[in-house]
Amino acid sequence: MDKIGTVYLVGAGPGDPDLLTLRAARLLARAELVVHDGLVDPAVLALAGPKARFVSVAKSRARHTLPQVAINALLVREALGGRDVVRLKGGDPFVFGRGGEEAEACRAAGVPVEVVPGVTSALGAAAAAQIALTHREAASVVSFVAGQCKGLAEQNWAGLAGQGRTLVIYMGVKTAPQIAEKLMADGLAPDMPIAVIENACRPEMRVLRAPLAGLPDLVEGERVKSPALIIIGEVTARDDAAVGQLVSEFAQ
Ligand code: SAH
């Protein structure tokens, strides 16, 4: 029987190539075919070896270059044709990355599939902005949700945000007004601190802060663009006064 290739679903992290896993870097270095989406930073693609061929299946809300079924079919076709495929995705493949669908398509077609985790943007952004997603004094629960339009009204976020909890919202730039409204309707205080982190782990990163009620104005006034994350919770407002107190505790 002819050789069947393997599909590697590889997390490319949030931007900075230093945040790739060694396994991702090694797979890229020997890749023949790299199928990547729009969020993958060019600096990461530059780590691919000289024989790599690139196929972009860039996806954004406005422009869908290839529908998901066509991406699944492409991966399966190339692997059945005998080629290993590095399917490179921003962040982690299994966090809002449709990696689950691609893995299922491969398994259904009898194509071996391996998953290489990546630093999901929530973790990259939190690290870059020095916002501890959990903190003994501020949060012991952290949740990741998708904030895009489709089904936003039906999603049940009850209990995910509030005192002692951190909520990280992916894909929420366009729907920021509805998100703020939804959370306040669920009982969140309008002055709950939030942060918006745009282009995390890239040179152009911005970290913006506001109270929850000010989120829509912040996004509009600052012209926040995707990719950006919204972090809701007290951990976003651990200011220098709190840090100063910690330092003085250590000094004693
Ligand atoms: N699999 C990816 C998420 C894909 S969904 C991951 O694990 O990170 C796309 C959303 O991810 C964007 O709308 C944005 O909310 C977030 N995102 C991805 N990269 C980002 C970055 N560098 N900075 C801020 N947000 C980012």
GROMACS .gro file of C-alpha atoms and ligand atoms in nm:
model
  278
    1MET     CA    1   0.000   0.000   0.000
    2ASP     CA    2   0.115   0.353  -0.072
    3LYS     CA    3   0.238   0.559   0.220
    4ILE     CA    4  -0.018   0.777   0.390
    5GLY     CA    5   0.106   1.108   0.530
    6THR     CA    6   0.039   1.238   0.878
    7VAL     CA    7  -0.151   1.557   0.950
    8TYR     CA    8   0.009   1.755   1.233
    9LEU     CA    9  -0.229   2.006   1.389
   10VAL     CA   10   0.026   2.251   1.527
   11GLY     CA   11  -0.028   2.546   1.760
   12ALA     CA   12   0.173   2.846   1.641
   13GLY     CA   13   0.118   3.052   1.957
   14PRO     CA   14  -0.002   3.412   1.967
   15GLY     CA   15   0.268   3.576   1.754
   16ASP     CA   16   0.620   3.590   1.889
   17PRO     CA   17   0.808   3.291   1.737
   18ASP     CA   18   0.990   3.242   2.069
   19LEU     CA   19   0.663   3.110   2.207
   20LEU     CA   20   0.654   2.811   1.972
   21THR     CA   21   0.711   2.468   2.124
   22LEU     CA   22   1.030   2.291   2.021
   23ARG     CA   23   0.815   2.027   1.858
   24ALA     CA   24   0.640   2.288   1.645
   25ALA     CA   25   0.974   2.440   1.542
   26ARG     CA   26   1.114   2.099   1.449
   27LEU     CA   27   0.809   2.006   1.244
   28LEU     CA   28   0.824   2.339   1.063
   29ALA     CA   29   1.193   2.301   0.988
   30ARG     CA   30   1.135   1.974   0.803
   31ALA     CA   31   0.789   2.054   0.660
   32GLU     CA   32   0.707   1.995   0.295
   33LEU     CA   33   0.359   2.140   0.310
   34VAL     CA   34   0.241   2.406   0.555
   35VAL     CA   35  -0.130   2.486   0.559
   36HIS     CA   36  -0.179   2.794   0.775
   37ASP     CA   37  -0.455   3.032   0.875
   38GLY     CA   38  -0.448   3.409   0.879
   39LEU     CA   39  -0.355   3.449   1.246
   40VAL     CA   40  -0.015   3.285   1.208
   41ASP     CA   41   0.255   3.550   1.233
   42PRO     CA   42   0.489   3.579   0.929
   43ALA     CA   43   0.783   3.551   1.171
   44VAL     CA   44   0.661   3.199   1.257
   45LEU     CA   45   0.619   3.101   0.891
   46ALA     CA   46   0.977   3.218   0.836
   47LEU     CA   47   1.095   2.924   1.051
   48ALA     CA   48   0.984   2.674   0.787
   49GLY     CA   49   1.258   2.494   0.600
   50PRO     CA   50   1.360   2.568   0.240
   51LYS     CA   51   1.152   2.289   0.085
   52ALA     CA   52   0.825   2.404   0.243
   53ARG     CA   53   0.529   2.490   0.024
   54PHE     CA   54   0.270   2.721   0.185
   55VAL     CA   55  -0.105   2.715   0.144
   56SER     CA   56  -0.295   2.995   0.319
   57VAL     CA   57  -0.650   2.923   0.423
   58ALA     CA   58  -0.681   3.265   0.588
   59LYS     CA   59  -1.002   3.315   0.774
   60SER     CA   60  -1.149   3.629   0.915
   61ARG     CA   61  -1.504   3.740   0.976
   62ALA     CA   62  -1.507   3.937   0.654
   63ARG     CA   63  -1.328   3.708   0.415
   64HIS     CA   64  -1.351   3.334   0.408
   65THR     CA   65  -1.090   3.210   0.166
   66LEU     CA   66  -1.171   2.843   0.212
   67PRO     CA   67  -1.472   2.702   0.393
   68GLN     CA   68  -1.396   2.454   0.671
   69VAL     CA   69  -1.510   2.148   0.472
   70ALA     CA   70  -1.271   2.244   0.195
   71ILE     CA   71  -0.986   2.278   0.446
   72ASN     CA   72  -1.069   1.934   0.588
   73ALA     CA   73  -1.075   1.789   0.236
   74LEU     CA   74  -0.742   1.951   0.149
   75LEU     CA   75  -0.569   1.803   0.455
   76VAL     CA   76  -0.710   1.456   0.388
   77ARG     CA   77  -0.629   1.468   0.016
   78GLU     CA   78  -0.267   1.570   0.072
   79ALA     CA   79  -0.213   1.305   0.341
   80LEU     CA   80  -0.372   1.031   0.130
   81GLY     CA   81  -0.142   1.147  -0.149
   82GLY     CA   82   0.151   1.055   0.077
   83ARG     CA   83   0.252   1.394   0.212
   84ASP     CA   84   0.294   1.494   0.575
   85VAL     CA   85   0.100   1.813   0.638
   86VAL     CA   86   0.183   2.076   0.899
   87ARG     CA   87  -0.149   2.244   0.970
   88LEU     CA   88  -0.040   2.557   1.152
   89LYS     CA   89  -0.293   2.746   1.362
   90GLY     CA   90  -0.272   3.063   1.571
   91GLY     CA   91  -0.254   2.996   1.943
   92ASP     CA   92  -0.362   2.642   2.033
   93PRO     CA   93  -0.536   2.418   1.778
   94PHE     CA   94  -0.801   2.304   2.026
   95VAL     CA   95  -0.898   2.644   2.163
   96PHE     CA   96  -1.145   2.804   1.920
   97GLY     CA   97  -0.927   2.681   1.637
   98ARG     CA   98  -1.154   2.424   1.469
   99GLY     CA   99  -0.880   2.171   1.540
  100GLY     CA  100  -1.143   1.928   1.666
  101GLU     CA  101  -1.322   1.929   1.332
  102GLU     CA  102  -1.002   1.877   1.138
  103ALA     CA  103  -0.890   1.592   1.364
  104GLU     CA  104  -1.232   1.425   1.321
  105ALA     CA  105  -1.213   1.459   0.941
  106CYS     CA  106  -0.868   1.300   0.939
  107ARG     CA  107  -0.970   1.012   1.165
  108ALA     CA  108  -1.282   0.951   0.956
  109ALA     CA  109  -1.065   0.922   0.645
  110GLY     CA  110  -0.813   0.692   0.812
  111VAL     CA  111  -0.542   0.960   0.809
  112PRO     CA  112  -0.307   0.963   1.110
  113VAL     CA  113  -0.331   1.290   1.296
  114GLU     CA  114  -0.114   1.435   1.574
  115VAL     CA  115  -0.183   1.744   1.778
  116VAL     CA  116   0.093   1.977   1.897
  117PRO     CA  117  -0.037   2.223   2.156
  118GLY     CA  118   0.044   2.592   2.137
  119VAL     CA  119   0.030   2.889   2.372
  120THR     CA  120  -0.327   3.002   2.339
  121SER     CA  121  -0.362   3.379   2.298
  122ALA     CA  122  -0.531   3.418   2.638
  123LEU     CA  123  -0.220   3.286   2.808
  124GLY     CA  124   0.016   3.482   2.582
  125ALA     CA  125  -0.180   3.804   2.635
  126ALA     CA  126  -0.203   3.756   3.010
  127ALA     CA  127   0.170   3.698   3.033
  128ALA     CA  128   0.259   3.993   2.812
  129ALA     CA  129   0.026   4.229   3.001
  130GLN     CA  130   0.126   4.082   3.338
  131ILE     CA  131  -0.234   4.002   3.427
  132ALA     CA  132  -0.240   3.686   3.638
  133LEU     CA  133  -0.556   3.504   3.527
  134THR     CA  134  -0.581   3.340   3.867
  135HIS     CA  135  -0.457   3.503   4.182
  136ARG     CA  136  -0.503   3.395   4.539
  137GLU     CA  137  -0.650   3.733   4.627
  138ALA     CA  138  -0.862   3.792   4.318
  139ALA     CA  139  -0.967   3.485   4.117
  140SER     CA  140  -0.975   3.109   4.153
  141VAL     CA  141  -1.171   3.033   3.835
  142VAL     CA  142  -1.089   3.123   3.476
  143SER     CA  143  -1.308   3.062   3.170
  144PHE     CA  144  -1.255   3.106   2.797
  145VAL     CA  145  -1.556   3.195   2.581
  146ALA     CA  146  -1.616   3.292   2.218
  147GLY     CA  147  -1.785   3.629   2.173
  148GLN     CA  148  -1.867   3.630   1.804
  149CYS     CA  149  -2.217   3.720   1.686
  150LYS     CA  150  -2.346   3.376   1.601
  151GLY     CA  151  -2.545   3.256   1.898
  152LEU     CA  152  -2.410   3.518   2.139
  153ALA     CA  153  -2.757   3.580   2.280
  154GLU     CA  154  -2.814   3.208   2.341
  155GLN     CA  155  -2.482   3.143   2.512
  156ASN     CA  156  -2.518   3.095   2.885
  157TRP     CA  157  -2.233   3.276   3.058
  158ALA     CA  158  -2.410   3.286   3.394
  159GLY     CA  159  -2.161   3.247   3.675
  160LEU     CA  160  -1.853   3.266   3.451
  161ALA     CA  161  -1.770   3.626   3.543
  162GLY     CA  162  -1.789   3.819   3.867
  163GLN     CA  163  -1.614   3.832   4.199
  164GLY     CA  164  -1.334   3.580   4.228
  165ARG     CA  165  -1.363   3.479   3.862
  166THR     CA  166  -1.184   3.575   3.541
  167LEU     CA  167  -1.353   3.558   3.202
  168VAL     CA  168  -1.149   3.575   2.881
  169ILE     CA  169  -1.344   3.650   2.565
  170TYR     CA  170  -1.203   3.558   2.225
  171MET     CA  171  -1.342   3.711   1.902
  172GLY     CA  172  -1.533   3.979   2.091
  173VAL     CA  173  -1.422   4.305   1.929
  174LYS     CA  174  -1.720   4.346   1.695
  175THR     CA  175  -1.972   4.243   1.960
  176ALA     CA  176  -1.822   4.440   2.251
  177PRO     CA  177  -2.143   4.642   2.311
  178GLN     CA  178  -2.360   4.328   2.324
  179ILE     CA  179  -2.103   4.156   2.547
  180ALA     CA  180  -2.102   4.441   2.801
  181GLU     CA  181  -2.483   4.449   2.795
  182LYS     CA  182  -2.512   4.073   2.834
  183LEU     CA  183  -2.275   4.061   3.131
  184MET     CA  184  -2.445   4.352   3.309
  185ALA     CA  185  -2.785   4.192   3.245
  186ASP     CA  186  -2.642   3.880   3.413
  187GLY     CA  187  -2.574   4.093   3.721
  188LEU     CA  188  -2.214   4.203   3.676
  189ALA     CA  189  -2.133   4.545   3.825
  190PRO     CA  190  -2.084   4.820   3.564
  191ASP     CA  191  -1.758   4.912   3.736
  192MET     CA  192  -1.609   4.560   3.715
  193PRO     CA  193  -1.260   4.617   3.573
  194ILE     CA  194  -1.178   4.488   3.226
  195ALA     CA  195  -0.878   4.488   2.994
  196VAL     CA  196  -0.860   4.466   2.617
  197ILE     CA  197  -0.539   4.326   2.473
  198GLU     CA  198  -0.484   4.380   2.104
  199ASN     CA  199  -0.210   4.203   1.908
  200ALA     CA  200  -0.074   4.026   2.213
  201CYS     CA  201   0.287   3.907   2.189
  202ARG     CA  202   0.353   4.121   1.882
  203PRO     CA  203   0.550   4.447   1.864
  204GLU     CA  204   0.230   4.648   1.812
  205MET     CA  205   0.057   4.510   2.126
  206ARG     CA  206  -0.178   4.742   2.316
  207VAL     CA  207  -0.324   4.689   2.663
  208LEU     CA  208  -0.629   4.905   2.735
  209ARG     CA  209  -0.832   4.918   3.056
  210ALA     CA  210  -1.177   5.041   3.152
  211PRO     CA  211  -1.474   4.957   3.372
  212LEU     CA  212  -1.715   4.707   3.211
  213ALA     CA  213  -1.971   4.977   3.128
  214GLY     CA  214  -1.700   5.164   2.934
  215LEU     CA  215  -1.604   4.866   2.714
  216PRO     CA  216  -1.803   4.970   2.403
  217ASP     CA  217  -1.662   5.326   2.412
  218LEU     CA  218  -1.310   5.196   2.471
  219VAL     CA  219  -1.326   4.963   2.170
  220GLU     CA  220  -1.475   5.233   1.949
  221GLY     CA  221  -1.268   5.526   2.078
  222GLU     CA  222  -0.939   5.339   2.055
  223ARG     CA  223  -1.037   5.174   1.725
  224VAL     CA  224  -0.952   4.830   1.860
  225LYS     CA  225  -0.904   4.577   1.581
  226SER     CA  226  -0.899   4.199   1.573
  227PRO     CA  227  -0.710   4.005   1.698
  228ALA     CA  228  -0.792   4.119   2.048
  229LEU     CA  229  -0.906   3.959   2.371
  230ILE     CA  230  -1.128   4.101   2.641
  231ILE     CA  231  -1.046   4.002   2.998
  232ILE     CA  232  -1.314   4.063   3.259
  233GLY     CA  233  -1.238   4.057   3.630
  234GLU     CA  234  -1.056   4.202   3.924
  235VAL     CA  235  -0.727   4.049   3.814
  236THR     CA  236  -0.708   4.314   3.540
  237ALA     CA  237  -0.694   4.591   3.800
  238ARG     CA  238  -0.427   4.473   4.039
  239ASP     CA  239  -0.254   4.805   4.029
  240ASP     CA  240   0.078   4.924   4.164
  241ALA     CA  241  -0.078   5.003   4.502
  242ALA     CA  242  -0.157   4.633   4.549
  243VAL     CA  243   0.184   4.533   4.420
  244GLY     CA  244   0.349   4.793   4.646
  245GLN     CA  245   0.175   4.640   4.945
  246LEU     CA  246   0.304   4.296   4.850
  247VAL     CA  247   0.656   4.430   4.819
  248SER     CA  248   0.634   4.587   5.163
  249GLU     CA  249   0.503   4.258   5.305
  250PHE     CA  250   0.810   4.086   5.166
  251ALA     CA  251   1.034   4.356   5.308
  252GLN     CA  252   0.913   4.296   5.661
  253SAH     N1  253  -0.668   2.912   1.845
  253SAH     C1  254  -0.650   3.052   1.880
  253SAH     C2  255  -0.781   3.128   1.880
  253SAH     C3  256  -0.844   3.143   1.745
  253SAH     S1  257  -0.991   3.237   1.750
  253SAH     C4  258  -0.581   3.060   2.017
  253SAH     O1  259  -0.565   2.958   2.084
  253SAH     O2  260  -0.542   3.170   2.055
  253SAH     C5  261  -0.932   3.398   1.704
  253SAH     C6  262  -0.931   3.491   1.825
  253SAH     O3  263  -0.818   3.463   1.907
  253SAH     C7  264  -0.917   3.637   1.790
  253SAH     O4  265  -1.041   3.693   1.752
  253SAH     C8  266  -0.867   3.695   1.920
  253SAH     O5  267  -0.971   3.710   2.013
  253SAH     C9  268  -0.776   3.583   1.970
  253SAH     N2  269  -0.634   3.607   1.935
  253SAH    C10  270  -0.556   3.529   1.861
  253SAH     N3  271  -0.429   3.577   1.854
  253SAH    C11  272  -0.428   3.691   1.929
  253SAH    C12  273  -0.329   3.787   1.964
  253SAH     N4  274  -0.204   3.778   1.920
  253SAH     N5  275  -0.367   3.890   2.044
  253SAH    C13  276  -0.492   3.901   2.091
  253SAH     N6  277  -0.590   3.813   2.060
  253SAH    C14  278  -0.559   3.709   1.982
   0.00000   0.00000   0.00000
